[in-house]
mmCIF file of N, CA and C in Angstrom:
data_model
loop_
_atom_site.group_PDB
_atom_site.id
_atom_site.type_symbol
_atom_site.label_atom_id
_atom_site.label_comp_id
_atom_site.label_asym_id
_atom_site.label_seq_id
_atom_site.Cartn_x
_atom_site.Cartn_y
_atom_site.Cartn_z
ATOM 1 N N UNK A 204 -96.305 -33.574 -6.666
ATOM 2 C CA UNK A 204 -96.197 -32.925 -5.393
ATOM 3 C C UNK A 204 -95.379 -33.872 -4.426
ATOM 4 N N UNK A 205 -94.476 -33.173 -3.843
ATOM 5 C CA UNK A 205 -93.378 -33.876 -3.002
ATOM 6 C C UNK A 205 -94.274 -34.790 -1.914
ATOM 7 N N UNK A 206 -93.796 -35.763 -1.403
ATOM 8 C CA UNK A 206 -94.326 -36.563 -0.344
ATOM 9 C C UNK A 206 -93.639 -36.311 0.985
ATOM 10 N N UNK A 207 -93.768 -35.145 1.537
ATOM 11 C CA UNK A 207 -93.063 -34.823 2.756
ATOM 12 C C UNK A 207 -93.449 -35.626 3.804
ATOM 13 N N UNK A 208 -94.840 -36.001 3.838
ATOM 14 C CA UNK A 208 -95.294 -36.839 5.111
ATOM 15 C C UNK A 208 -94.698 -38.328 5.180
ATOM 16 N N UNK A 209 -94.384 -38.838 3.852
ATOM 17 C CA UNK A 209 -93.613 -40.102 3.875
ATOM 18 C C UNK A 209 -92.127 -39.886 4.305
ATOM 19 N N UNK A 210 -91.668 -38.867 3.847
ATOM 20 C CA UNK A 210 -90.289 -38.664 4.308
ATOM 21 C C UNK A 210 -90.131 -38.474 5.764
ATOM 22 N N UNK A 211 -90.980 -37.608 6.435
ATOM 23 C CA UNK A 211 -91.032 -37.525 7.780
ATOM 24 C C UNK A 211 -91.295 -38.720 8.499
ATOM 25 N N UNK A 212 -92.187 -39.568 8.106
ATOM 26 C CA UNK A 212 -92.500 -40.742 8.733
ATOM 27 C C UNK A 212 -91.214 -41.707 8.700
ATOM 28 N N UNK A 213 -90.477 -41.852 7.438
ATOM 29 C CA UNK A 213 -89.439 -42.542 7.408
ATOM 30 C C UNK A 213 -88.330 -42.111 8.376
ATOM 31 N N UNK A 214 -87.975 -40.840 8.480
ATOM 32 C CA UNK A 214 -86.986 -40.287 9.454
ATOM 33 C C UNK A 214 -87.407 -40.434 10.796
ATOM 34 N N UNK A 215 -88.625 -40.401 11.145
ATOM 35 C CA UNK A 215 -89.167 -40.714 12.516
ATOM 36 C C UNK A 215 -89.039 -42.101 12.827
ATOM 37 N N UNK A 216 -88.908 -42.948 11.861
ATOM 38 C CA UNK A 216 -88.796 -44.459 12.138
ATOM 39 C C UNK A 216 -87.176 -44.822 12.100
ATOM 40 N N UNK A 217 -86.424 -43.808 11.828
ATOM 41 C CA UNK A 217 -84.976 -43.891 11.824
ATOM 42 C C UNK A 217 -84.576 -44.793 10.591
ATOM 43 N N UNK A 218 -85.295 -44.777 9.515
ATOM 44 C CA UNK A 218 -84.925 -45.498 8.342
ATOM 45 C C UNK A 218 -84.374 -44.571 7.310
ATOM 46 N N UNK A 219 -83.095 -45.209 6.690
ATOM 47 C CA UNK A 219 -82.778 -44.374 5.562
ATOM 48 C C UNK A 219 -83.671 -44.817 4.340
ATOM 49 N N UNK A 220 -83.504 -44.154 3.259
ATOM 50 C CA UNK A 220 -84.172 -44.514 1.989
ATOM 51 C C UNK A 220 -83.743 -45.944 1.650
ATOM 52 N N UNK A 221 -82.603 -46.190 1.741
ATOM 53 C CA UNK A 221 -82.082 -47.672 1.485
ATOM 54 C C UNK A 221 -82.792 -48.831 2.354
ATOM 55 N N UNK A 222 -82.842 -48.336 3.583
ATOM 56 C CA UNK A 222 -83.533 -49.283 4.491
ATOM 57 C C UNK A 222 -85.003 -49.642 4.219
ATOM 58 N N UNK A 223 -85.597 -48.358 3.910
ATOM 59 C CA UNK A 223 -87.161 -48.549 3.556
ATOM 60 C C UNK A 223 -87.243 -49.336 2.246
ATOM 61 N N UNK A 224 -86.481 -49.020 1.311
ATOM 62 C CA UNK A 224 -86.432 -49.704 0.133
ATOM 63 C C UNK A 224 -86.347 -51.340 0.211
ATOM 64 N N UNK A 225 -85.351 -51.624 1.033
ATOM 65 C CA UNK A 225 -84.969 -53.086 1.284
ATOM 66 C C UNK A 225 -86.391 -53.694 1.859
ATOM 67 N N UNK A 226 -86.871 -53.027 2.856
ATOM 68 C CA UNK A 226 -88.065 -53.540 3.589
ATOM 69 C C UNK A 226 -89.260 -53.800 2.684
ATOM 70 N N UNK A 227 -89.378 -52.937 1.568
ATOM 71 C CA UNK A 227 -90.545 -52.979 0.678
ATOM 72 C C UNK A 227 -90.195 -53.685 -0.739
ATOM 73 N N UNK A 228 -88.959 -53.956 -0.887
ATOM 74 C CA UNK A 228 -88.635 -54.588 -2.160
ATOM 75 C C UNK A 228 -88.548 -53.846 -3.374
ATOM 76 N N UNK A 229 -88.076 -52.463 -3.180
ATOM 77 C CA UNK A 229 -87.633 -51.607 -4.272
ATOM 78 C C UNK A 229 -86.286 -51.195 -4.254
ATOM 79 N N UNK A 230 -85.840 -50.271 -5.019
ATOM 80 C CA UNK A 230 -84.603 -49.561 -5.036
ATOM 81 C C UNK A 230 -84.670 -48.239 -4.225
ATOM 82 N N UNK A 231 -83.607 -47.844 -3.744
ATOM 83 C CA UNK A 231 -83.560 -46.668 -2.982
ATOM 84 C C UNK A 231 -83.813 -45.492 -3.874
ATOM 85 N N UNK A 232 -83.641 -45.570 -5.220
ATOM 86 C CA UNK A 232 -84.037 -44.564 -6.197
ATOM 87 C C UNK A 232 -85.521 -44.408 -6.167
ATOM 88 N N UNK A 233 -86.189 -45.449 -6.060
ATOM 89 C CA UNK A 233 -87.685 -45.382 -6.204
ATOM 90 C C UNK A 233 -88.197 -44.779 -4.957
ATOM 91 N N UNK A 234 -87.685 -44.850 -3.732
ATOM 92 C CA UNK A 234 -88.050 -44.328 -2.507
ATOM 93 C C UNK A 234 -87.965 -42.781 -2.665
ATOM 94 N N UNK A 235 -86.666 -42.414 -3.353
ATOM 95 C CA UNK A 235 -86.441 -41.147 -3.487
ATOM 96 C C UNK A 235 -87.289 -40.341 -4.422
ATOM 97 N N UNK A 236 -87.635 -41.054 -5.476
ATOM 98 C CA UNK A 236 -88.433 -40.532 -6.533
ATOM 99 C C UNK A 236 -89.939 -40.289 -5.821
ATOM 100 N N UNK A 237 -90.322 -41.181 -5.095
ATOM 101 C CA UNK A 237 -91.724 -41.125 -4.518
ATOM 102 C C UNK A 237 -91.703 -39.782 -3.555
ATOM 103 N N UNK A 238 -90.640 -39.717 -2.831
ATOM 104 C CA UNK A 238 -90.586 -38.632 -1.919
ATOM 105 C C UNK A 238 -90.421 -37.248 -2.606
ATOM 106 N N UNK A 239 -89.719 -37.320 -3.729
ATOM 107 C CA UNK A 239 -89.700 -36.075 -4.695
ATOM 108 C C UNK A 239 -90.753 -35.865 -5.507
ATOM 109 N N UNK A 240 -91.837 -36.816 -5.368
ATOM 110 C CA UNK A 240 -93.116 -36.470 -6.144
ATOM 111 C C UNK A 240 -92.848 -36.756 -7.706
ATOM 112 N N UNK A 241 -91.851 -37.624 -8.132
ATOM 113 C CA UNK A 241 -91.572 -37.834 -9.463
ATOM 114 C C UNK A 241 -92.014 -39.197 -9.946
ATOM 115 N N UNK A 242 -92.459 -40.002 -8.892
ATOM 116 C CA UNK A 242 -92.983 -41.301 -9.272
ATOM 117 C C UNK A 242 -94.183 -41.513 -8.441
ATOM 118 N N UNK A 243 -95.254 -42.116 -9.158
ATOM 119 C CA UNK A 243 -96.512 -42.415 -8.599
ATOM 120 C C UNK A 243 -96.519 -43.969 -8.322
ATOM 121 N N UNK A 244 -96.388 -44.410 -6.991
ATOM 122 C CA UNK A 244 -96.399 -45.840 -6.712
ATOM 123 C C UNK A 244 -97.663 -46.495 -6.891
ATOM 124 N N UNK A 245 -97.533 -47.714 -7.015
ATOM 125 C CA UNK A 245 -98.795 -48.687 -7.180
ATOM 126 C C UNK A 245 -99.520 -48.669 -5.797
ATOM 127 N N UNK A 246 -100.772 -49.160 -5.698
ATOM 128 C CA UNK A 246 -101.444 -49.165 -4.485
ATOM 129 C C UNK A 246 -100.657 -50.308 -3.634
ATOM 130 N N UNK A 247 -100.283 -51.352 -4.136
ATOM 131 C CA UNK A 247 -99.549 -52.386 -3.452
ATOM 132 C C UNK A 247 -98.254 -51.954 -2.777
ATOM 133 N N UNK A 248 -97.533 -51.054 -3.466
ATOM 134 C CA UNK A 248 -96.358 -50.427 -2.977
ATOM 135 C C UNK A 248 -96.703 -49.454 -1.806
ATOM 136 N N UNK A 249 -97.697 -48.800 -2.012
ATOM 137 C CA UNK A 249 -98.169 -47.813 -0.898
ATOM 138 C C UNK A 249 -98.485 -48.578 0.481
ATOM 139 N N UNK A 250 -99.220 -49.644 0.149
ATOM 140 C CA UNK A 250 -99.593 -50.402 1.285
ATOM 141 C C UNK A 250 -98.313 -50.980 1.929
ATOM 142 N N UNK A 251 -97.423 -51.431 1.329
ATOM 143 C CA UNK A 251 -96.186 -51.960 1.774
ATOM 144 C C UNK A 251 -95.348 -50.800 2.528
ATOM 145 N N UNK A 252 -95.332 -49.620 1.930
ATOM 146 C CA UNK A 252 -94.603 -48.637 2.697
ATOM 147 C C UNK A 252 -95.365 -48.159 3.976
ATOM 148 N N UNK A 253 -96.678 -48.285 3.924
ATOM 149 C CA UNK A 253 -97.473 -47.843 5.063
ATOM 150 C C UNK A 253 -97.000 -48.995 6.162
ATOM 151 N N UNK A 254 -97.172 -50.251 5.898
ATOM 152 C CA UNK A 254 -96.983 -51.293 6.782
ATOM 153 C C UNK A 254 -95.458 -51.156 7.436
ATOM 154 N N UNK A 255 -94.547 -50.845 6.653
ATOM 155 C CA UNK A 255 -93.155 -50.792 7.020
ATOM 156 C C UNK A 255 -93.002 -49.566 8.027
ATOM 157 N N UNK A 256 -93.698 -48.454 7.849
ATOM 158 C CA UNK A 256 -93.545 -47.190 8.708
ATOM 159 C C UNK A 256 -94.618 -47.142 9.651
ATOM 160 N N UNK A 257 -95.647 -48.140 9.813
ATOM 161 C CA UNK A 257 -96.622 -48.079 10.831
ATOM 162 C C UNK A 257 -97.609 -46.948 10.671
ATOM 163 N N UNK A 258 -97.907 -46.705 9.318
ATOM 164 C CA UNK A 258 -98.895 -45.614 9.058
ATOM 165 C C UNK A 258 -100.024 -46.055 8.097
ATOM 166 N N UNK A 259 -101.154 -45.364 8.032
ATOM 167 C CA UNK A 259 -102.176 -45.743 7.189
ATOM 168 C C UNK A 259 -102.058 -45.028 5.641
ATOM 169 N N UNK A 260 -102.811 -45.427 4.787
ATOM 170 C CA UNK A 260 -102.654 -44.780 3.482
ATOM 171 C C UNK A 260 -103.028 -43.319 3.601
ATOM 172 N N UNK A 261 -104.132 -42.907 4.355
ATOM 173 C CA UNK A 261 -104.464 -41.617 4.668
ATOM 174 C C UNK A 261 -103.311 -40.798 5.193
ATOM 175 N N UNK A 262 -102.441 -41.424 6.171
ATOM 176 C CA UNK A 262 -101.513 -40.652 6.857
ATOM 177 C C UNK A 262 -100.379 -40.308 5.711
ATOM 178 N N UNK A 263 -100.034 -41.033 4.862
ATOM 179 C CA UNK A 263 -99.008 -40.824 3.912
ATOM 180 C C UNK A 263 -99.200 -40.461 2.585
ATOM 181 N N UNK A 264 -100.411 -40.973 2.103
ATOM 182 C CA UNK A 264 -100.659 -40.673 0.542
ATOM 183 C C UNK A 264 -101.996 -39.929 0.237
ATOM 184 N N UNK A 265 -102.798 -39.774 1.106
ATOM 185 C CA UNK A 265 -104.085 -39.121 0.724
ATOM 186 C C UNK A 265 -103.817 -37.651 0.782
ATOM 187 N N UNK A 266 -104.133 -36.899 -0.415
ATOM 188 C CA UNK A 266 -104.114 -35.430 -0.442
ATOM 189 C C UNK A 266 -105.330 -34.833 -0.056
ATOM 190 N N UNK A 267 -105.169 -34.027 0.926
ATOM 191 C CA UNK A 267 -106.208 -33.284 1.549
ATOM 192 C C UNK A 267 -106.662 -31.986 0.509
ATOM 193 N N UNK A 268 -107.946 -31.933 0.552
ATOM 194 C CA UNK A 268 -108.500 -30.793 -0.373
ATOM 195 C C UNK A 268 -108.217 -29.603 0.331
ATOM 196 N N UNK A 269 -107.912 -28.543 -0.453
ATOM 197 C CA UNK A 269 -107.601 -27.224 0.089
ATOM 198 C C UNK A 269 -109.051 -26.523 0.159
ATOM 199 N N UNK A 270 -109.105 -25.521 0.949
ATOM 200 C CA UNK A 270 -110.390 -24.833 1.265
ATOM 201 C C UNK A 270 -111.035 -24.318 0.047
ATOM 202 N N UNK A 271 -110.365 -23.921 -0.984
ATOM 203 C CA UNK A 271 -110.974 -23.477 -2.065
ATOM 204 C C UNK A 271 -111.659 -24.745 -2.840
ATOM 205 N N UNK A 272 -111.183 -25.868 -2.918
ATOM 206 C CA UNK A 272 -111.680 -27.146 -3.444
ATOM 207 C C UNK A 272 -112.870 -27.537 -2.672
ATOM 208 N N UNK A 273 -112.918 -27.379 -1.301
ATOM 209 C CA UNK A 273 -114.071 -27.829 -0.500
ATOM 210 C C UNK A 273 -115.152 -26.686 -0.780
ATOM 211 N N UNK A 274 -114.995 -25.636 -1.206
ATOM 212 C CA UNK A 274 -116.176 -24.667 -1.256
ATOM 213 C C UNK A 274 -116.656 -24.590 -2.720
ATOM 214 N N UNK A 275 -116.136 -25.486 -3.486
ATOM 215 C CA UNK A 275 -116.711 -25.390 -5.110
ATOM 216 C C UNK A 275 -118.031 -26.109 -5.026
#
């Protein structure tokens, strides 16, 4: 699943993928893969990204249940 919330937060902060990558100590490709939903980051990396973007884990990484899942 694509991480649109992370991408939006990064753009709102006026960070390029490379700038965010530098801030958290990974490559630009890693940030791109997280945003594309092709890489599952470690909890430590998630926390670092949240700090760099001024967001919480819930803001960026928590998947909300759909209505169908809530009604099961």
